[in-house]
Tab-separated table of C-alpha atoms in Angstrom:
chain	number	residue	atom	x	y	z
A	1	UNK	CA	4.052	-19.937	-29.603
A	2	UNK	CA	0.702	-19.166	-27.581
A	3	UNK	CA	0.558	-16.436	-29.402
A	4	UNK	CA	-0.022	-14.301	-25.808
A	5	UNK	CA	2.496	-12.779	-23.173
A	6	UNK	CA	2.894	-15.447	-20.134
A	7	UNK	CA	0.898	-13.578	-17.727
A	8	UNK	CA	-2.032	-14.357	-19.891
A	9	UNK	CA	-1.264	-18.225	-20.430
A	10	UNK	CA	-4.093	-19.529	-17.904
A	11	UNK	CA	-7.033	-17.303	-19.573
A	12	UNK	CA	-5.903	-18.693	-23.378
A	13	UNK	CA	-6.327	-21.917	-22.110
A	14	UNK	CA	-9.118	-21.837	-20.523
A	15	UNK	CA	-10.573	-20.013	-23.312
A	16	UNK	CA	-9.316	-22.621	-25.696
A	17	UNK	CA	-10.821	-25.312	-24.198
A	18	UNK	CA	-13.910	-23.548	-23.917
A	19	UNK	CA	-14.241	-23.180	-26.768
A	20	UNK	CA	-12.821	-25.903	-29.488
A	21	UNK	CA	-12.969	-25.460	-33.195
A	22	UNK	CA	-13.286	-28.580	-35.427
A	23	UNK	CA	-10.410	-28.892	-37.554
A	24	UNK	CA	-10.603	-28.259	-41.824
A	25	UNK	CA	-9.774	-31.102	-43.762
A	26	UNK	CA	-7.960	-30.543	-46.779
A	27	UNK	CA	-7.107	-32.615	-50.119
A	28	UNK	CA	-3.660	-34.617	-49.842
A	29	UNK	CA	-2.262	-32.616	-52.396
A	30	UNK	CA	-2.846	-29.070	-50.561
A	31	UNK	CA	-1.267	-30.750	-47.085
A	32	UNK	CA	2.966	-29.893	-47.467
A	33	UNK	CA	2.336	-33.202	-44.647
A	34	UNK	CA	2.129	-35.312	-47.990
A	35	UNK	CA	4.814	-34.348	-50.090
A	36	UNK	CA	6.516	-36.948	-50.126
A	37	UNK	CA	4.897	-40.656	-49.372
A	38	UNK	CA	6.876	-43.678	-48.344
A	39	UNK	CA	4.948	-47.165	-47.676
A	40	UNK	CA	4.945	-50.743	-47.905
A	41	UNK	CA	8.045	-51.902	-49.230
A	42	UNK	CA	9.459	-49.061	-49.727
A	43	UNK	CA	10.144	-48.556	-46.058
A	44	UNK	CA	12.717	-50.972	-46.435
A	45	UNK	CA	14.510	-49.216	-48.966
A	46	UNK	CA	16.571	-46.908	-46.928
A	47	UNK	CA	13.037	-44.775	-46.641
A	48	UNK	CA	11.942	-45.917	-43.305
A	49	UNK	CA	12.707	-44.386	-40.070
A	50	UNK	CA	16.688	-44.668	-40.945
A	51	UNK	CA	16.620	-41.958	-43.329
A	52	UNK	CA	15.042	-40.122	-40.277
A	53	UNK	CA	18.116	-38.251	-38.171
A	54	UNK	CA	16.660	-39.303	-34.705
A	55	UNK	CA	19.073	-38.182	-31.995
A	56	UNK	CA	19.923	-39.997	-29.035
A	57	UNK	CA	18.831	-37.803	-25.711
A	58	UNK	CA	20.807	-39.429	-23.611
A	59	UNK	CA	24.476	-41.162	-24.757
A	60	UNK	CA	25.830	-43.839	-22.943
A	61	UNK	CA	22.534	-44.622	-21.744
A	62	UNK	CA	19.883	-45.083	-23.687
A	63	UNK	CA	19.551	-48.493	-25.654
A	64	UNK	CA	18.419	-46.803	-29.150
A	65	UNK	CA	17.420	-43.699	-30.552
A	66	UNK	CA	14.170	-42.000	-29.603
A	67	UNK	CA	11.451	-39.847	-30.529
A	68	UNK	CA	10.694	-37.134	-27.639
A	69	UNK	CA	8.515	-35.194	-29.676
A	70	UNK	CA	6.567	-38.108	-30.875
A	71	UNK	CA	2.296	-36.910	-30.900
A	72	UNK	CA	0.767	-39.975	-30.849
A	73	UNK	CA	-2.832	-39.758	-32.874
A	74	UNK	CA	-5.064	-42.595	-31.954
A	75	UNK	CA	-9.382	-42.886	-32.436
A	76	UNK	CA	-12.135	-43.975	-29.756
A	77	UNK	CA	-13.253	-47.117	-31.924
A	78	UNK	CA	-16.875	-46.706	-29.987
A	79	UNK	CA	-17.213	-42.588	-30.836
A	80	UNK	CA	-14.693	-42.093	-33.017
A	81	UNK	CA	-12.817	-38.957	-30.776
A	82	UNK	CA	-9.656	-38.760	-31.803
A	83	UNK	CA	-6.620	-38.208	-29.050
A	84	UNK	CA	-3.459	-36.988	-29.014
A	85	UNK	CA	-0.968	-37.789	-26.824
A	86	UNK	CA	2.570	-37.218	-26.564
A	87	UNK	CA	4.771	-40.415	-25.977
A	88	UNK	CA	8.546	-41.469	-26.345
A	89	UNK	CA	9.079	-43.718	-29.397
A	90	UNK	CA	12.079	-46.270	-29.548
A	91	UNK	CA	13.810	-46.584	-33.084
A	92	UNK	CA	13.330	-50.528	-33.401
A	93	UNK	CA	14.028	-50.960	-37.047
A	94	UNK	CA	13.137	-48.994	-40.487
A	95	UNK	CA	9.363	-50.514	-40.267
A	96	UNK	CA	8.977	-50.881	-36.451
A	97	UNK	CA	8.114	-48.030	-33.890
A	98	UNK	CA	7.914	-48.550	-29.781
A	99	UNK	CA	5.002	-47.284	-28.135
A	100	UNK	CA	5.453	-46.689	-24.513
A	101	UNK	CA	1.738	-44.487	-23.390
A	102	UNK	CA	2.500	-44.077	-19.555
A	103	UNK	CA	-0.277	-46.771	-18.938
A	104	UNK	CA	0.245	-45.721	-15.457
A	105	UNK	CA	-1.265	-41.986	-16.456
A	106	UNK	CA	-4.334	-43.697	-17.820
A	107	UNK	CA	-3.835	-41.714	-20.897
A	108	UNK	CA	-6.274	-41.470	-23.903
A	109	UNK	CA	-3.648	-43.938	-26.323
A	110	UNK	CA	-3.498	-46.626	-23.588
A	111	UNK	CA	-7.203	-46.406	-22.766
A	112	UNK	CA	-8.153	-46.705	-26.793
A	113	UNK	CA	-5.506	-49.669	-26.817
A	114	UNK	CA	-7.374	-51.016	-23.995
A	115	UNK	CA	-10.499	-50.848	-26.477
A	116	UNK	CA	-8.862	-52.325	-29.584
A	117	UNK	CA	-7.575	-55.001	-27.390
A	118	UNK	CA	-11.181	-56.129	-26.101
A	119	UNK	CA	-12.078	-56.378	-30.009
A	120	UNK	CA	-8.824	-58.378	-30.635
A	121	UNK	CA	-7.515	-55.745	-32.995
A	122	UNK	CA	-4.582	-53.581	-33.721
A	123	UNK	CA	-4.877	-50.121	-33.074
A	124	UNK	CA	-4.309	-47.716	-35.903
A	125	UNK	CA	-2.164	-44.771	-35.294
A	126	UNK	CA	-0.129	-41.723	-36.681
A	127	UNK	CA	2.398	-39.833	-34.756
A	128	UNK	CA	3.312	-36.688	-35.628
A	129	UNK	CA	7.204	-35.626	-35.141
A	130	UNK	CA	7.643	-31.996	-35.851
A	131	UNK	CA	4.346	-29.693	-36.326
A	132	UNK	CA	2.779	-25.707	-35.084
A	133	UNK	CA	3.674	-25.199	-31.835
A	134	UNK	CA	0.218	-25.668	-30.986
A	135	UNK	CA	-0.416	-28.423	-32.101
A	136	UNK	CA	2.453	-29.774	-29.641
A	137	UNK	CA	1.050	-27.713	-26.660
A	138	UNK	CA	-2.169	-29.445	-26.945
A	139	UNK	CA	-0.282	-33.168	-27.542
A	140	UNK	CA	0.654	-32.383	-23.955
A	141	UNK	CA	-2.382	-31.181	-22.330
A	142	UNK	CA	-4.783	-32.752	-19.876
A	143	UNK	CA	-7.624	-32.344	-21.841
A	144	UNK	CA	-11.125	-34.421	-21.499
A	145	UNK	CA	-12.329	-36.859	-23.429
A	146	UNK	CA	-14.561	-35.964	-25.350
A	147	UNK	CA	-12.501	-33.256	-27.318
A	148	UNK	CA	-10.332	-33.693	-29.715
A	149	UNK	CA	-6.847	-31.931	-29.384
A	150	UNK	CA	-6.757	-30.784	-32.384
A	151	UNK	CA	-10.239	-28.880	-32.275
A	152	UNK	CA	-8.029	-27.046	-28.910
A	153	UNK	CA	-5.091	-26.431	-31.238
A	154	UNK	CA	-8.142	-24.650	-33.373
A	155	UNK	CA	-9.294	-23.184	-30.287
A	156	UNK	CA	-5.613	-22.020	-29.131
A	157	UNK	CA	-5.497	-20.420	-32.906
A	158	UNK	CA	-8.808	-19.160	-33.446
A	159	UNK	CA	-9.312	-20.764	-36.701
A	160	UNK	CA	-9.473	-24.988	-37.780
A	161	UNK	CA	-6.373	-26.434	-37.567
A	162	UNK	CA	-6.085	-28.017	-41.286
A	163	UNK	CA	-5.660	-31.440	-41.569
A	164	UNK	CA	-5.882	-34.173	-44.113
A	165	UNK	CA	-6.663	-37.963	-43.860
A	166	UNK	CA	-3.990	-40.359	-43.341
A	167	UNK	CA	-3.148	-42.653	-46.151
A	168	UNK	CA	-3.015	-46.202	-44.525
A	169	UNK	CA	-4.521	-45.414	-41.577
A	170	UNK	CA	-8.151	-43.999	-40.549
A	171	UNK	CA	-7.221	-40.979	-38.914
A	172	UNK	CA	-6.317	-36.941	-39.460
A	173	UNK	CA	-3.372	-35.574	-38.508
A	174	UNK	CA	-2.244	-31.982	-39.092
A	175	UNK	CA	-1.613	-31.021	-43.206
A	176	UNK	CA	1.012	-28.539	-42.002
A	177	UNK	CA	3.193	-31.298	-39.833
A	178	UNK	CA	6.357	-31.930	-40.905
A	179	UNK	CA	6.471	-35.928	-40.182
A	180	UNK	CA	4.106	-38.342	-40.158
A	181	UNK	CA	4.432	-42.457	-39.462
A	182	UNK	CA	1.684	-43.744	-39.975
A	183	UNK	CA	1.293	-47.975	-38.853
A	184	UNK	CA	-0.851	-50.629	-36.399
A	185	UNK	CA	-0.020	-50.998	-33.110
A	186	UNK	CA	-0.132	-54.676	-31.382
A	187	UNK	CA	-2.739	-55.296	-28.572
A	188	UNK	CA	-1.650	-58.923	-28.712
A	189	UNK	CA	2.267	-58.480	-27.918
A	190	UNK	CA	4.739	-56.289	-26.195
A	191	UNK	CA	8.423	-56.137	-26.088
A	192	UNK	CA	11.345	-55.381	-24.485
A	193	UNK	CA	11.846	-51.173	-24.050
A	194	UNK	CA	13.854	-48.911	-22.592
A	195	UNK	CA	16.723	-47.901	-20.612
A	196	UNK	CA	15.537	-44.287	-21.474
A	197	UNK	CA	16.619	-41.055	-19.172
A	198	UNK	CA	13.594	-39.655	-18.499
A	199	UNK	CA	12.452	-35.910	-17.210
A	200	UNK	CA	12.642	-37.610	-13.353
A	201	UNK	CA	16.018	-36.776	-13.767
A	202	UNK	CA	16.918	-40.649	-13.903
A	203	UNK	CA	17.429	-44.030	-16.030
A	204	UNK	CA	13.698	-45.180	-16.516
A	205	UNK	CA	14.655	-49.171	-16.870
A	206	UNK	CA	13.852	-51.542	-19.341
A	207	UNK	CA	9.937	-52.462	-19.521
A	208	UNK	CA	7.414	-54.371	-22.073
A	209	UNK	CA	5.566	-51.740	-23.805
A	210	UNK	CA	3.886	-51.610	-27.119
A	211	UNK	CA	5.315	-51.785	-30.977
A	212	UNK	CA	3.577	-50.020	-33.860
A	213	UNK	CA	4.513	-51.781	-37.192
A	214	UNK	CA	4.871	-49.135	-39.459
A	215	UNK	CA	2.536	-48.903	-43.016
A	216	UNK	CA	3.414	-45.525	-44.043
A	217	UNK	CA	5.887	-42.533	-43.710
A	218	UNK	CA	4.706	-39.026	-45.347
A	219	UNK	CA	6.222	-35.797	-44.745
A	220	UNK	CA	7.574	-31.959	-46.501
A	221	UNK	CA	9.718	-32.042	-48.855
A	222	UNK	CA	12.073	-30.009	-46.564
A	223	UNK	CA	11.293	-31.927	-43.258
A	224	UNK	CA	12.622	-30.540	-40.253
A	225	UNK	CA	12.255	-32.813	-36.946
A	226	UNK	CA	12.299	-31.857	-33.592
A	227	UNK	CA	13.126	-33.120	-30.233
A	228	UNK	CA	12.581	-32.494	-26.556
A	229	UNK	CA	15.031	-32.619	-24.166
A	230	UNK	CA	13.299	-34.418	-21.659
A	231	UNK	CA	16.369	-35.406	-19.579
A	232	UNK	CA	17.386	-32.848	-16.483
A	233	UNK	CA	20.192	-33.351	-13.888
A	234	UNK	CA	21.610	-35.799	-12.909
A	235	UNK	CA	20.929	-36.902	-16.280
């Protein structure tokens, strides 16, 4: 997926983040990401997230189906850098998302919900389920602020990444990805989350986290979703 033999991992990445390449946008109808569009209402119609086959990692013990391979996209609202980061997602209802962004990580979506909070605002988001490997290797990478993953994932390639503009949200997210839910997340409220079995090896119990309410599903035609399993032994 690195497109390198392993013993050459550490150099690609280094090299990659040496040297980022700003994405390519492209027109909605040249990104397979928007072949098929879902929003508002419509959600409720049996096209929300319960026409999406999310599997449950961990039977018998987790309280809902998740998203493992959930890239959360989120935007600086003082620079405008983008982040990815990837997160688990709870399956709350066909219009409703969780949002749980390891606050204790400090990572990039809890520090911009930190900033949309100080403005008393939601925080718009996209998360991407299902996309080039790259594009997931970066979602999971320490990488500093002031890059964008996705201009890594260009880096990684060695060509932009293409994107294409969200359509309820202000924000890019790869034209190639297979899912996209698009939505606001609260900075006012949080709710109940979890059990989850997590890659500890244990039962991470039930916490308040964050809930994105959900504006927007796009994806291919021919969507296929993917998920991580996070879970080792004793899980």
């Amino acid at each position: 997926g690195m497109g390198c033999d392993l013993s050459e991992l550490k150099e690609t990445w280094i090299r990659a983040l040496n040297n980022p390449i700003e994405p390519k946008v492209v027109a909605s109808k040249d990104a397979p990401a928007h072949d098929i569009i879902h929003q508002g209402e419509d959600l409720l119609n049996g096209n929300g997230l319960d026409a999406i086959p999310v599997p449950i990692s961990s039977p018998g013990w987790d309280n809902a189906p998740y998203f493992a391979s959930s890239h959360f996209i989120t935007k600086d609202p003082q620079t405008g850098i983008q982040n990815m980061g990837n997160y688990r997602a709870m399956v709350k209802a066909p219009n409703r998302l969780g949002f749980n962004p390891s606050i204790e990580l400090r990572t990039g979506g809890y520090m911009h919900w930190m900033e949309y909070k100080k403005r008393g605002e939601p925080m718009p988001c996209a998360v991407v389920v299902g996309c080039p490997p790259i594009v997931s290797f970066t979602a999971v990478q320490k990488v500093p602020e002031k890059y964008d993953e996705l201009a890594v994932s260009g880096g990684l390639a060695g060509k932009p990444l293409n994107v294409v503009k969200a359509k309820t949200v202000d924000l890019l997210v790869p034209a190639e990805a297979e899912v996209v839910i698009e939505g606001l997340i609260s900075t006012e409220l949080l709710e109940p989350e979890a059990p989850f079995g997590e890659s500890h090896g244990h039962v991470n119990l039930q916490e308040y986290n964050g809930f994105m309410d959900i504006t927007c599903i796009t994806r291919r035609k021919d969507a296929v979703i993917t998920s991580w399993g996070s879970q080792v032994t004793p899980s």
